[in-house]
PDB file of C-alpha atoms in Angstrom:
ATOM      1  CA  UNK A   1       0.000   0.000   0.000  1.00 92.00           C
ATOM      2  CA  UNK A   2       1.006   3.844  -0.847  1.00 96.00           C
ATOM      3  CA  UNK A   3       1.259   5.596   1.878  1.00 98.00           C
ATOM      4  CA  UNK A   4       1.158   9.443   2.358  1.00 98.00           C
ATOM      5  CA  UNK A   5       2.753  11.246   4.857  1.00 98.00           C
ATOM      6  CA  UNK A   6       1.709  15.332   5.380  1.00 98.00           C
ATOM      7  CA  UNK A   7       4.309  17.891   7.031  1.00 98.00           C
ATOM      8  CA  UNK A   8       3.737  19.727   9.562  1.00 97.00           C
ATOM      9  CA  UNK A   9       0.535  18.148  11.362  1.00 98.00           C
ATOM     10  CA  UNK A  10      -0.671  21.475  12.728  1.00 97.00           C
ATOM     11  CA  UNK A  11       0.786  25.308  11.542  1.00 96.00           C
ATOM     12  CA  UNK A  12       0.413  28.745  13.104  1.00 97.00           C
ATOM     13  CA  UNK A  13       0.356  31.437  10.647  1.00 96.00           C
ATOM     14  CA  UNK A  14      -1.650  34.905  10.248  1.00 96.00           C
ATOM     15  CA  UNK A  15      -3.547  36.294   8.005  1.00 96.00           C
ATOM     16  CA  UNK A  16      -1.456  37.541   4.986  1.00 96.00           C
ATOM     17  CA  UNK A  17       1.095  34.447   5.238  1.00 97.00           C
ATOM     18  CA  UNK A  18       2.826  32.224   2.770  1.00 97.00           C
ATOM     19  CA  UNK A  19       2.443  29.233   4.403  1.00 97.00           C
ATOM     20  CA  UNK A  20       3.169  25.686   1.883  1.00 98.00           C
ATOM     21  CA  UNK A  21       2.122  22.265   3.547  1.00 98.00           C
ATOM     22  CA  UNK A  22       4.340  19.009   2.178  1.00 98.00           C
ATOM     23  CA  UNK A  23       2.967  15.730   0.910  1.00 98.00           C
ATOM     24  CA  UNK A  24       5.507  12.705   0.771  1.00 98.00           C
ATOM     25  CA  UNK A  25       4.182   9.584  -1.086  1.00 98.00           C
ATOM     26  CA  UNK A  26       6.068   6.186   0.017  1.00 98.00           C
ATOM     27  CA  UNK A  27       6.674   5.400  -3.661  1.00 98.00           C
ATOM     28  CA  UNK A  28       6.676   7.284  -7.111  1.00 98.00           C
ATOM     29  CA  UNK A  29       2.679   8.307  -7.860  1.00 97.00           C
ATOM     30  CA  UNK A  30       3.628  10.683 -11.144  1.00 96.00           C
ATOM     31  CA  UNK A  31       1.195  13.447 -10.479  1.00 96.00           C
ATOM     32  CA  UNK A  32      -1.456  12.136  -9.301  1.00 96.00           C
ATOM     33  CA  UNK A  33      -2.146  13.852  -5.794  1.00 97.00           C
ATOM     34  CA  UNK A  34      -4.770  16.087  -4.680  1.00 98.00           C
ATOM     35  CA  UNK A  35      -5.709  18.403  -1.964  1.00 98.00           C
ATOM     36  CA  UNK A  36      -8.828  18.575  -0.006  1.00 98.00           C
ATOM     37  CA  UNK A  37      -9.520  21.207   2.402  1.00 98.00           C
ATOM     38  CA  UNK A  38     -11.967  20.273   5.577  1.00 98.00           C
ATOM     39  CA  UNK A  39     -13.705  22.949   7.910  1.00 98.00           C
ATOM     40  CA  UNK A  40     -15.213  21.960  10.752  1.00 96.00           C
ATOM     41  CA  UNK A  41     -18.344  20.055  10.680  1.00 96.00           C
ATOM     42  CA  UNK A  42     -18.148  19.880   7.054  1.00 98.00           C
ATOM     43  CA  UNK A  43     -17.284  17.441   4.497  1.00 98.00           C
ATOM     44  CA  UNK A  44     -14.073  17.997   2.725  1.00 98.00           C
ATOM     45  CA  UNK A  45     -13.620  20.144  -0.582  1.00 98.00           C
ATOM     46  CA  UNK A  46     -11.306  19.602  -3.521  1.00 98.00           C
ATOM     47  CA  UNK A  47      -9.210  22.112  -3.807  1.00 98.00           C
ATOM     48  CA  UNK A  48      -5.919  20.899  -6.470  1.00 98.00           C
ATOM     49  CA  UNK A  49      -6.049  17.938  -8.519  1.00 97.00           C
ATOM     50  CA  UNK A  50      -3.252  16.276 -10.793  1.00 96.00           C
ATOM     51  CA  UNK A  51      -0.596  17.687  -8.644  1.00 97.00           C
ATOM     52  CA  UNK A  52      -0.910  21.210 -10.152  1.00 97.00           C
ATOM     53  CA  UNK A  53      -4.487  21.791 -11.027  1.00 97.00           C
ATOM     54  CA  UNK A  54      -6.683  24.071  -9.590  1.00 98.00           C
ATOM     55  CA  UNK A  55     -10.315  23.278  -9.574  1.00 97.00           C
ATOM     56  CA  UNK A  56     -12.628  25.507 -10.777  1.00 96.00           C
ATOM     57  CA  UNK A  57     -13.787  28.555  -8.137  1.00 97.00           C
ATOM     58  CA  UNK A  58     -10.831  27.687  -5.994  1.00 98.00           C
ATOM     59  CA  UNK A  59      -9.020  31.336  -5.474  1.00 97.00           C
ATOM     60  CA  UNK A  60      -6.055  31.524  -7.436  1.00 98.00           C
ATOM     61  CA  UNK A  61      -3.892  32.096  -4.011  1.00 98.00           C
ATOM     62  CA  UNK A  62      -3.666  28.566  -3.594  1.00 98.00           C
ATOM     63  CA  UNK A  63      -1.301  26.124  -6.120  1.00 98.00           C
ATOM     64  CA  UNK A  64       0.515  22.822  -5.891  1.00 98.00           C
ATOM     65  CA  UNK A  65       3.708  21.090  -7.218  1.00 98.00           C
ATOM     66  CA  UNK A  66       5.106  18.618  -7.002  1.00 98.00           C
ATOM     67  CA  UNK A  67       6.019  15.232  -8.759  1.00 98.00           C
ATOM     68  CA  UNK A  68       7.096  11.410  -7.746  1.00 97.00           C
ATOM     69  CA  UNK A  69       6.983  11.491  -4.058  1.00 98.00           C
ATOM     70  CA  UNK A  70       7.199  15.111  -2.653  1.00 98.00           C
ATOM     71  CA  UNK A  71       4.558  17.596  -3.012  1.00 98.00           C
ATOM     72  CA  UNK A  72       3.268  20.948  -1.683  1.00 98.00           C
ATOM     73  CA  UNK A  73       0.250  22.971  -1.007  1.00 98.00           C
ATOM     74  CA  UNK A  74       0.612  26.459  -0.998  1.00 98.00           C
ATOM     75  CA  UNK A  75      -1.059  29.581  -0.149  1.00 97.00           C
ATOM     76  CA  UNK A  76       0.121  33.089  -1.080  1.00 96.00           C
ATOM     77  CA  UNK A  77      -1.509  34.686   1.223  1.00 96.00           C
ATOM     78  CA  UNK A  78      -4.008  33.151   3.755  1.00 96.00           C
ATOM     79  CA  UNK A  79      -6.860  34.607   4.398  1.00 96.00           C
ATOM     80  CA  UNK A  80      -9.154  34.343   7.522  1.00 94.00           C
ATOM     81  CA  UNK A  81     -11.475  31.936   5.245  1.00 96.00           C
ATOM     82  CA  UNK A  82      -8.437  29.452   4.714  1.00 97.00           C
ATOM     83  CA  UNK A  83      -8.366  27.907   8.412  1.00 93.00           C
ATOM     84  CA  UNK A  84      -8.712  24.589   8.039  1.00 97.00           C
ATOM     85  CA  UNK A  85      -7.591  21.245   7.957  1.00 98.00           C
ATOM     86  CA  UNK A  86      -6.072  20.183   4.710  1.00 98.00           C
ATOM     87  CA  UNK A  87      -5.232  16.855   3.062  1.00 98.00           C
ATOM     88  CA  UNK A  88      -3.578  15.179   0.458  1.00 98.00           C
ATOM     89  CA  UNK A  89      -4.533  11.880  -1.583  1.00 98.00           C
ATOM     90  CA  UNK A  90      -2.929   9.559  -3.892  1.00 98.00           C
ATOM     91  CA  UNK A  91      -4.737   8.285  -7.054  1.00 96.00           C
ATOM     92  CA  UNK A  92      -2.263   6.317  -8.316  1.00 95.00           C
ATOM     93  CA  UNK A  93      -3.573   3.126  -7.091  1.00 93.00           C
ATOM     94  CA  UNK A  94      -7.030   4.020  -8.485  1.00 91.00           C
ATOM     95  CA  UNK A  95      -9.310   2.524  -7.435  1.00 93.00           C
ATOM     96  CA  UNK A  96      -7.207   1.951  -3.632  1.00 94.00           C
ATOM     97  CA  UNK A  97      -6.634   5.568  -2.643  1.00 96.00           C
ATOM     98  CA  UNK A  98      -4.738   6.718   0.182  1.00 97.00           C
ATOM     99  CA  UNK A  99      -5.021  10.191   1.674  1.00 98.00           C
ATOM    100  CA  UNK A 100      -2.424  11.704   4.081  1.00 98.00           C
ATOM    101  CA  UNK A 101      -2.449  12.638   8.169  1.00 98.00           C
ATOM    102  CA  UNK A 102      -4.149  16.017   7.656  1.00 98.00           C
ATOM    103  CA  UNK A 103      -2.657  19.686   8.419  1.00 98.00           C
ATOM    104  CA  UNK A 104      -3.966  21.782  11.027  1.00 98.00           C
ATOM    105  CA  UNK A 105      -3.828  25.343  10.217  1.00 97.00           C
ATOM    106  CA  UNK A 106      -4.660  27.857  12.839  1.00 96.00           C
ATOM    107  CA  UNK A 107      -4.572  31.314  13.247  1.00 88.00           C
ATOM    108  CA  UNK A 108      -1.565  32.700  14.957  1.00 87.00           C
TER     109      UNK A 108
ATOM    110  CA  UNK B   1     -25.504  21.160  -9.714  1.00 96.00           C
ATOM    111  CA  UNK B   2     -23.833  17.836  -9.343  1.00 97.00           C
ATOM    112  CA  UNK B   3     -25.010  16.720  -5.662  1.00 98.00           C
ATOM    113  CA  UNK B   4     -25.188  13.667  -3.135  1.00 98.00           C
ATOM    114  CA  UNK B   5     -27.516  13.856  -0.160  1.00 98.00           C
ATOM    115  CA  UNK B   6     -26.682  11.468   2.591  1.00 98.00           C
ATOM    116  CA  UNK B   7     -29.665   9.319   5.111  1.00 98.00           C
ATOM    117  CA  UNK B   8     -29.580  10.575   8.346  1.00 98.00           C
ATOM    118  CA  UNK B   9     -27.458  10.097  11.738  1.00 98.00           C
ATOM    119  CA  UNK B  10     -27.904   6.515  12.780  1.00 98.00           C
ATOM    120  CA  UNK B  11     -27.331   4.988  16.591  1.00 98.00           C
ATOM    121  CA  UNK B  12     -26.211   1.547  16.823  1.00 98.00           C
ATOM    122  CA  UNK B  13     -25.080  -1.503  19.135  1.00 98.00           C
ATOM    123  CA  UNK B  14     -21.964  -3.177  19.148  1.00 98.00           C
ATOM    124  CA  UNK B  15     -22.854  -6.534  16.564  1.00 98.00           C
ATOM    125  CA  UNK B  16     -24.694  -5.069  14.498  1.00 98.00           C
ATOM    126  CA  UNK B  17     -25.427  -3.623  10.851  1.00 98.00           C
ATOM    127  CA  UNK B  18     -25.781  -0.319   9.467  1.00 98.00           C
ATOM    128  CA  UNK B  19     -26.091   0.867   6.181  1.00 98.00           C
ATOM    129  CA  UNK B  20     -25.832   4.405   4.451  1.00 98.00           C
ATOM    130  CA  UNK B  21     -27.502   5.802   1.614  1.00 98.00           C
ATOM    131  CA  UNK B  22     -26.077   8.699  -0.903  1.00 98.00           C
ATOM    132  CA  UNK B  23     -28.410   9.710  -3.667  1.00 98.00           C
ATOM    133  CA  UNK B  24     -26.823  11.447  -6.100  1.00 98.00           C
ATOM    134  CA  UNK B  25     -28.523  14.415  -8.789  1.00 98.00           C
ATOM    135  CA  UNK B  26     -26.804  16.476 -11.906  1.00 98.00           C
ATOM    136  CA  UNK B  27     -25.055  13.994 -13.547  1.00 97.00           C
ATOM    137  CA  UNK B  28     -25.309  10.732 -15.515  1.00 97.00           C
ATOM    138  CA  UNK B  29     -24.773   8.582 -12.428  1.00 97.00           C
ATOM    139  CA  UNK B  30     -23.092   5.440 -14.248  1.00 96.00           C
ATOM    140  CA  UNK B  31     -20.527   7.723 -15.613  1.00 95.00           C
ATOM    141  CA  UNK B  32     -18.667   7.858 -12.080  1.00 96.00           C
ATOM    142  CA  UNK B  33     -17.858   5.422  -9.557  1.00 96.00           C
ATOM    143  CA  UNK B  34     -18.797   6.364  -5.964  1.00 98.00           C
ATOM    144  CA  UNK B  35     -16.024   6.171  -2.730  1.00 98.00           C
ATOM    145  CA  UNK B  36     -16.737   6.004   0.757  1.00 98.00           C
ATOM    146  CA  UNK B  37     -14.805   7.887   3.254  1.00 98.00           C
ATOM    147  CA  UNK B  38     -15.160   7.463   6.870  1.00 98.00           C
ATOM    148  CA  UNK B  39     -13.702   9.772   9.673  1.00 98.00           C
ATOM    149  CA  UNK B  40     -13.711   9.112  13.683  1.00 98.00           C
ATOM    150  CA  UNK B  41     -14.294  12.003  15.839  1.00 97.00           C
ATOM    151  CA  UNK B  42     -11.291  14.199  16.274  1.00 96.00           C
ATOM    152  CA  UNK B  43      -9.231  11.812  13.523  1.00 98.00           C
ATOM    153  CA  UNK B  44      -8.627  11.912   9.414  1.00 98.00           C
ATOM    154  CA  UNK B  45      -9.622  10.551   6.469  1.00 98.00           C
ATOM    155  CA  UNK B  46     -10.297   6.940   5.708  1.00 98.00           C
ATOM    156  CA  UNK B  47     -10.710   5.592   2.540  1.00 98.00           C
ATOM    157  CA  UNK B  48     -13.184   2.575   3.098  1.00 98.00           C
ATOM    158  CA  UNK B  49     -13.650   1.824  -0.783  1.00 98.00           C
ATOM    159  CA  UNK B  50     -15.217   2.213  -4.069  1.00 97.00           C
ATOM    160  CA  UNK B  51     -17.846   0.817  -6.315  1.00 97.00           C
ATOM    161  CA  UNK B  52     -18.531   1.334  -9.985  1.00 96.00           C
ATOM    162  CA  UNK B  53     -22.094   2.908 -10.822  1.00 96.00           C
ATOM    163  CA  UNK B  54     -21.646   1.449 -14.334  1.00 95.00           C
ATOM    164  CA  UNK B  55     -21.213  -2.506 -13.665  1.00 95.00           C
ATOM    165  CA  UNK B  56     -21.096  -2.567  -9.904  1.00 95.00           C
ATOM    166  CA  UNK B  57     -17.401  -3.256  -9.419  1.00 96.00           C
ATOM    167  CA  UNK B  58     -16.088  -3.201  -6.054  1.00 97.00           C
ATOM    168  CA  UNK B  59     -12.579  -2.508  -4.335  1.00 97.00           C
ATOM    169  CA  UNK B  60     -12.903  -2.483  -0.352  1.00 97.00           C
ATOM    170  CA  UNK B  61     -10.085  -1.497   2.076  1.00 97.00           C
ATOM    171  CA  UNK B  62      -8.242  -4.745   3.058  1.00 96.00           C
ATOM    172  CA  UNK B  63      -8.977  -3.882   7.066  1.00 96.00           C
ATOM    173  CA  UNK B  64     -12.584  -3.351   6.125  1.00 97.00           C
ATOM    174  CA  UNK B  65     -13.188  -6.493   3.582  1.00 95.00           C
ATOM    175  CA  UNK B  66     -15.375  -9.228   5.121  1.00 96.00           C
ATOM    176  CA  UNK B  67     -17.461  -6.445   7.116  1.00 98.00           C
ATOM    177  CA  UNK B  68     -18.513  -4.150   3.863  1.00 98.00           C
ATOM    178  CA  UNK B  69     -20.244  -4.365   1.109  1.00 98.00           C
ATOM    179  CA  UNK B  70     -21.089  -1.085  -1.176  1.00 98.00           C
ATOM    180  CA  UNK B  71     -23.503  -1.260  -3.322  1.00 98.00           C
ATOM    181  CA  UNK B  72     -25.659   0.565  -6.119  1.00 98.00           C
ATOM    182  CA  UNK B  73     -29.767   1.181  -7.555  1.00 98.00           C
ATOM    183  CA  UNK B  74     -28.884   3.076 -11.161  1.00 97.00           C
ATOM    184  CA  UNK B  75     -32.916   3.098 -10.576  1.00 97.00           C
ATOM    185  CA  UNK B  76     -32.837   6.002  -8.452  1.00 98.00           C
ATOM    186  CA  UNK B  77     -28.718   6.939  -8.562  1.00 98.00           C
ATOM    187  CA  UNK B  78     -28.381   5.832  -5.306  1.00 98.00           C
ATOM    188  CA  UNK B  79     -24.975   4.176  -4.075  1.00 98.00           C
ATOM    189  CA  UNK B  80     -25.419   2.440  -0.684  1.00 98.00           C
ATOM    190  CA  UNK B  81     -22.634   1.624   2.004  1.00 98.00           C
ATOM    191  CA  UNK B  82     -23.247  -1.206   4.819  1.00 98.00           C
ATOM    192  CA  UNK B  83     -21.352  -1.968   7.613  1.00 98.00           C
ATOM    193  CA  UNK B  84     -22.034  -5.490   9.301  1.00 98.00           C
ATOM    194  CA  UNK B  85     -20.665  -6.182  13.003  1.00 98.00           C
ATOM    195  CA  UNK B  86     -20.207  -2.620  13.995  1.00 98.00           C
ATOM    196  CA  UNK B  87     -17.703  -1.869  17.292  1.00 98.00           C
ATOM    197  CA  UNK B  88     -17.139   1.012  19.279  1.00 98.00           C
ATOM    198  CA  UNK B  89     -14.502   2.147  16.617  1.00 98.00           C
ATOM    199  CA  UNK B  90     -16.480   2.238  13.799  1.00 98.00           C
ATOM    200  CA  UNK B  91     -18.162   5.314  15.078  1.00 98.00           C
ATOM    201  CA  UNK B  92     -17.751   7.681  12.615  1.00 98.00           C
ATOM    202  CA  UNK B  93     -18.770  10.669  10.141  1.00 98.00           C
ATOM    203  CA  UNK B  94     -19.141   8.646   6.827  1.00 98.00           C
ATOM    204  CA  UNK B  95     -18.366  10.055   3.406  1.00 98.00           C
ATOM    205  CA  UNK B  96     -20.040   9.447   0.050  1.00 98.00           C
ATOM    206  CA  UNK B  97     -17.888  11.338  -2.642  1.00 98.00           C
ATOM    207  CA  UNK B  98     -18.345  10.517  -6.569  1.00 98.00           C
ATOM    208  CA  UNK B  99     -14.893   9.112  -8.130  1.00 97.00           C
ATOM    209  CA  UNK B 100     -14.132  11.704 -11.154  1.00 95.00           C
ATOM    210  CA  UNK B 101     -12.561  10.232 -13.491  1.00 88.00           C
ATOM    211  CA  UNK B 102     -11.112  12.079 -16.658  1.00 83.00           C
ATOM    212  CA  UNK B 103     -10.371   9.177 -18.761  1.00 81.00           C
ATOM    213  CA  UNK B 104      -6.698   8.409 -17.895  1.00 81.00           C
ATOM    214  CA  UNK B 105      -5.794   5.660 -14.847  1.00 80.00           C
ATOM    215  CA  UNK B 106      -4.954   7.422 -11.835  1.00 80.00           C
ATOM    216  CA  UNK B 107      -6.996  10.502 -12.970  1.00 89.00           C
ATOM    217  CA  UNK B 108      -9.365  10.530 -10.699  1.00 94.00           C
ATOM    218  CA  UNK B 109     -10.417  12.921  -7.446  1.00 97.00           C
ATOM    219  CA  UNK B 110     -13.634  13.237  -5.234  1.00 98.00           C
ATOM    220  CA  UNK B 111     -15.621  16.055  -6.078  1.00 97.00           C
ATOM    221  CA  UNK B 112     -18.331  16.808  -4.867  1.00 98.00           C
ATOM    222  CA  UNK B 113     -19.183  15.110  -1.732  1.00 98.00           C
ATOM    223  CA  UNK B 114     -22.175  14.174   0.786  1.00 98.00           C
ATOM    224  CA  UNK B 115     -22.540  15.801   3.378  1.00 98.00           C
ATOM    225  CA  UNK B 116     -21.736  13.250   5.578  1.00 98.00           C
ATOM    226  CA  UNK B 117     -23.745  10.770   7.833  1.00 98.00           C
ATOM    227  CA  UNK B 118     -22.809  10.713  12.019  1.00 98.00           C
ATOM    228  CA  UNK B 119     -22.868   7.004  12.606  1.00 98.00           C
ATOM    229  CA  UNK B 120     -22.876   6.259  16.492  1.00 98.00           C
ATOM    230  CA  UNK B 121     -22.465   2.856  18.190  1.00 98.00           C
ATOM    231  CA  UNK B 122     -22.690   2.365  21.484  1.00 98.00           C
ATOM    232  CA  UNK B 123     -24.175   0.238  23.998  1.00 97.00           C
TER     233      UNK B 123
END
């Protein structure tokens, strides 16, 4: 099994922040990873798919990169809205998917 | 708009069965396959597996075979999840989220999802 490992589990920041959350895969997946974000007491949203991609009416501050096994999340600059718990998932293994430990990220 | 509407919270003993219902609206419902995601209070994501609205293929989670079976009513575009022998641990917010596929292995994310269905056991 793939597994996916997220870095850091939780993050401080305030509003205005670059703040870029990692995604290690235990093998090579290509590109296919995506991002989810999760508020609280909501189901989660996709936010990046195929690595890079960002889904349509996601703001543009947020992008991914990444290939093989390392990629990242980032945010340009957070905004009060962007709060949230965040995860990555690998497709490779469609249709076994694996999604990462989550990222906390909290308002400083 | 593409949507899936979850059954309601459900309280249940230890032993036994529960099962989950995701109707889904705004698309051609064979043309996706449908995951199930399950998350304890407090914890992540869990992947608990998929099911093909077209022929009704299944992939389960290896910890989770044995105890799950998904399955689907093209009828009325309804995917269904059920749990059999249900423990304390299997307490859980559970996920329906359509499997979109564009065409190419390994292409695929969740988008959209349910909303999510509390699923309590307890004695």
């Amino acid at each position: 099994d793939i597994q996916m490992t997220q870095s850091p589990s939780s993050l401080s920041a305030s509003v205005g922040d670059r703040v870029t959350i990692t995604c290690r895969a235990s093998q090579s997946i290509s590109s296919y990873l995506n991002w989810y974000q999760q508020k609280p007491g909501k189901a989660p949203k996709l936010l990046i798919y195929a690595a890079s991609s960002l889904q349509s009416g996601v703001p543009s501050r947020f992008s991914g990169s990444g290939s093989g096994t390392e990629f990242t999340l980032t945010i340009s600059s957070l905004q009060p809205e962007d709060f949230a718990t965040y995860y990555c998932q690998q497709s490779y293994s469609t249709p076994s998917y694996t999604f990462g430990q989550g990222t906390k990220l909290e308002i400083k | 708009q593409v949507q899936l509407v979850q059954s309601g919270a459900e309280v249940k003993k230890p032993g036994a069965s529960v099962k989950v219902s995701c109707k889904a609206s705004g698309y051609t419902f064979t043309s996706y396959g449908i995951s199930w995601v399950r998350q304890a209070p407090g914890q992540g994501l869990e992947w608990m597996g998929w099911i093909s609205a077209y022929n009704g293929n299944t992939n389960y989670a290896q910890k989770l075979q044995g105890r799950v079976t998904m399955t689907t009513d093209t009828s009325t575009s309804t995917a269904y999840m059920e749990l059999r022998s249900l423990r304390f641990d299997d307490t859980a917010v559970y996920y329906c989220a359509r499997d979109y596929y564009l065409g190419v292995r390994g292409r695929n994310w969740f988008d959209p999802w349910g909303q999510g269905t509390l699923v309590t056991v307890s004695s």
